[in-house]
Amino acid sequence: MGNIALLIIAIAFAILVIFLVIVLHKVSKVVEEANRTVKLVSSDVDVLLHQADDIMAKANTLLEDVNGKVATIDPLFTAVADLSVSVSDINTSSRNLVGRFNRSSTGRKTSAASAVVLAKTAKKFFVKKDKKAAKQPSQ
């Protein structure tokens, strides 16, 4: 009976060893595939990192260019803001002048006279005398 028990144990051990060999063989294939995948991903990541560096360098160059152009345009916006303030001041002065003329009238209609005075005042703001042309004699 002891021999049969040893034989059963030996057969069970052999089946266990065969099962473990099969499992280890499959695990070995999985590890090899994992190694190939890691190598492939590493090479792809290297390419992607190189391309990302190129993109970042181009983006930095583009950003510097945009910053330079914005710095060039800033005085234009300042000039436009100053011009709008000047136009607003002219409008306010014109309204004040018209208001004075309307208040100074004593019930008579002086809109024509007010318009003429207003036009002459506006002419002073918008028409510049050409001093150089006035100084040079006509030939």
Coordinates of C-alpha atoms in Angstrom, one line a residue:
M1 CA 0.0 0.0 0.0
G2 CA 2.9 2.3 0.6
N3 CA 4.2 1.8 -2.9
I4 CA 0.8 2.8 -4.4
A5 CA 0.7 5.9 -2.2
L6 CA 4.2 6.9 -3.3
L7 CA 3.2 6.2 -6.9
I8 CA 0.1 8.4 -6.6
I9 CA 2.2 11.2 -5.0
A10 CA 4.8 10.9 -7.7
I11 CA 2.1 11.1 -10.4
A12 CA 0.5 14.1 -8.7
F13 CA 3.9 15.8 -8.4
A14 CA 4.6 15.1 -12.0
I15 CA 1.3 16.7 -13.0
L16 CA 2.0 19.6 -10.8
V17 CA 5.4 20.1 -12.3
I18 CA 4.0 19.9 -15.9
F19 CA 1.3 22.4 -15.0
L20 CA 3.9 24.8 -13.5
V21 CA 6.1 24.4 -16.6
I22 CA 3.2 25.4 -18.8
V23 CA 2.3 28.3 -16.5
L24 CA 5.9 29.5 -16.4
H25 CA 6.2 29.2 -20.2
K26 CA 3.1 31.4 -20.6
V27 CA 4.4 33.9 -18.0
S28 CA 7.7 34.0 -19.9
K29 CA 5.9 34.8 -23.2
V30 CA 3.9 37.6 -21.4
V31 CA 7.1 39.0 -19.9
E32 CA 8.8 39.0 -23.4
E33 CA 5.8 40.7 -24.9
A34 CA 5.8 43.3 -22.1
N35 CA 9.5 43.9 -22.8
R36 CA 8.9 44.4 -26.5
T37 CA 6.0 46.8 -25.7
V38 CA 8.1 48.8 -23.3
K39 CA 10.9 49.1 -25.9
L40 CA 8.4 50.2 -28.5
V41 CA 6.8 52.7 -26.2
S42 CA 10.2 54.0 -25.2
S43 CA 11.2 54.7 -28.8
D44 CA 7.8 56.3 -29.5
V45 CA 8.1 58.5 -26.4
D46 CA 11.6 59.6 -27.5
V47 CA 10.2 60.6 -30.9
L48 CA 7.3 62.4 -29.3
L49 CA 9.5 64.2 -26.8
H50 CA 11.7 65.4 -29.7
Q51 CA 8.7 66.6 -31.6
A52 CA 7.3 68.3 -28.4
D53 CA 10.6 70.1 -28.0
D54 CA 10.4 71.4 -31.6
I55 CA 6.8 72.5 -31.1
M56 CA 7.8 74.3 -27.9
A57 CA 10.7 76.1 -29.6
K58 CA 8.4 77.2 -32.4
A59 CA 5.8 78.3 -30.0
N60 CA 8.3 80.4 -28.0
T61 CA 9.5 82.0 -31.3
L62 CA 6.0 82.8 -32.3
L63 CA 5.2 84.2 -28.8
E64 CA 8.3 86.5 -29.0
D65 CA 7.2 87.7 -32.5
V66 CA 3.6 88.4 -31.2
N67 CA 5.0 90.2 -28.2
G68 CA 7.2 92.4 -30.4
K69 CA 4.3 93.2 -32.7
V70 CA 2.0 94.1 -29.7
A71 CA 4.8 96.3 -28.3
T72 CA 4.9 98.1 -31.7
I73 CA 1.2 98.6 -31.8
D74 CA 0.9 99.9 -28.2
P75 CA 1.8 103.5 -29.2
L76 CA -0.9 103.4 -31.8
F77 CA -3.5 102.6 -29.2
T78 CA -2.2 105.4 -26.9
A79 CA -2.5 107.9 -29.8
V80 CA -6.0 106.7 -30.6
A81 CA -6.9 107.2 -26.9
D82 CA -5.4 110.7 -26.9
L83 CA -7.3 111.5 -30.1
S84 CA -10.6 110.3 -28.6
V85 CA -10.0 112.5 -25.5
S86 CA -9.3 115.5 -27.8
V87 CA -12.4 114.9 -29.9
S88 CA -14.4 114.6 -26.7
D89 CA -13.0 117.9 -25.5
I90 CA -13.9 119.6 -28.8
N91 CA -17.4 118.2 -28.6
T92 CA -17.8 119.5 -25.0
S93 CA -16.4 122.9 -26.0
S94 CA -18.8 123.1 -29.0
R95 CA -21.7 122.3 -26.8
N96 CA -20.7 124.9 -24.2
L97 CA -20.3 127.5 -26.9
V98 CA -23.7 126.7 -28.4
G99 CA -25.2 126.8 -24.9
R100 CA -23.8 130.2 -24.3
F101 CA -25.2 131.5 -27.5
N102 CA -28.6 130.1 -26.8
R103 CA -28.6 131.6 -23.3
S104 CA -27.4 135.0 -24.5
S105 CA -30.3 135.3 -26.9
T106 CA -33.1 137.4 -25.5
G107 CA -36.0 135.5 -26.9
R108 CA -35.0 136.2 -30.6
K109 CA -34.0 133.5 -32.9
T110 CA -30.2 133.8 -33.3
S111 CA -29.6 130.3 -34.6
A112 CA -28.1 131.5 -37.9
A113 CA -25.7 133.9 -36.1
S114 CA -24.9 131.1 -33.6
A115 CA -24.2 128.7 -36.5
V116 CA -21.8 131.2 -38.2
V117 CA -19.9 131.8 -35.0
L118 CA -19.8 128.1 -34.2
A119 CA -18.5 127.4 -37.7
K120 CA -15.8 130.0 -37.3
T121 CA -14.8 128.6 -34.0
A122 CA -14.7 125.0 -35.4
K123 CA -12.6 126.2 -38.3
K124 CA -9.9 127.4 -35.8
F125 CA -9.8 123.8 -34.5
F126 CA -9.7 121.9 -37.7
V127 CA -7.9 124.2 -40.3
K128 CA -4.2 124.7 -39.9
K129 CA -2.6 127.6 -41.5
D130 CA 0.3 126.7 -43.8
K131 CA 3.0 128.9 -42.4
K132 CA 5.6 127.8 -44.8
A133 CA 3.4 128.6 -47.8
A134 CA 2.7 132.0 -46.4
K135 CA 6.4 132.9 -45.8
Q136 CA 7.5 131.8 -49.4
P137 CA 6.6 134.3 -52.1
S138 CA 4.7 133.1 -55.1
Q139 CA 6.7 132.8 -58.3

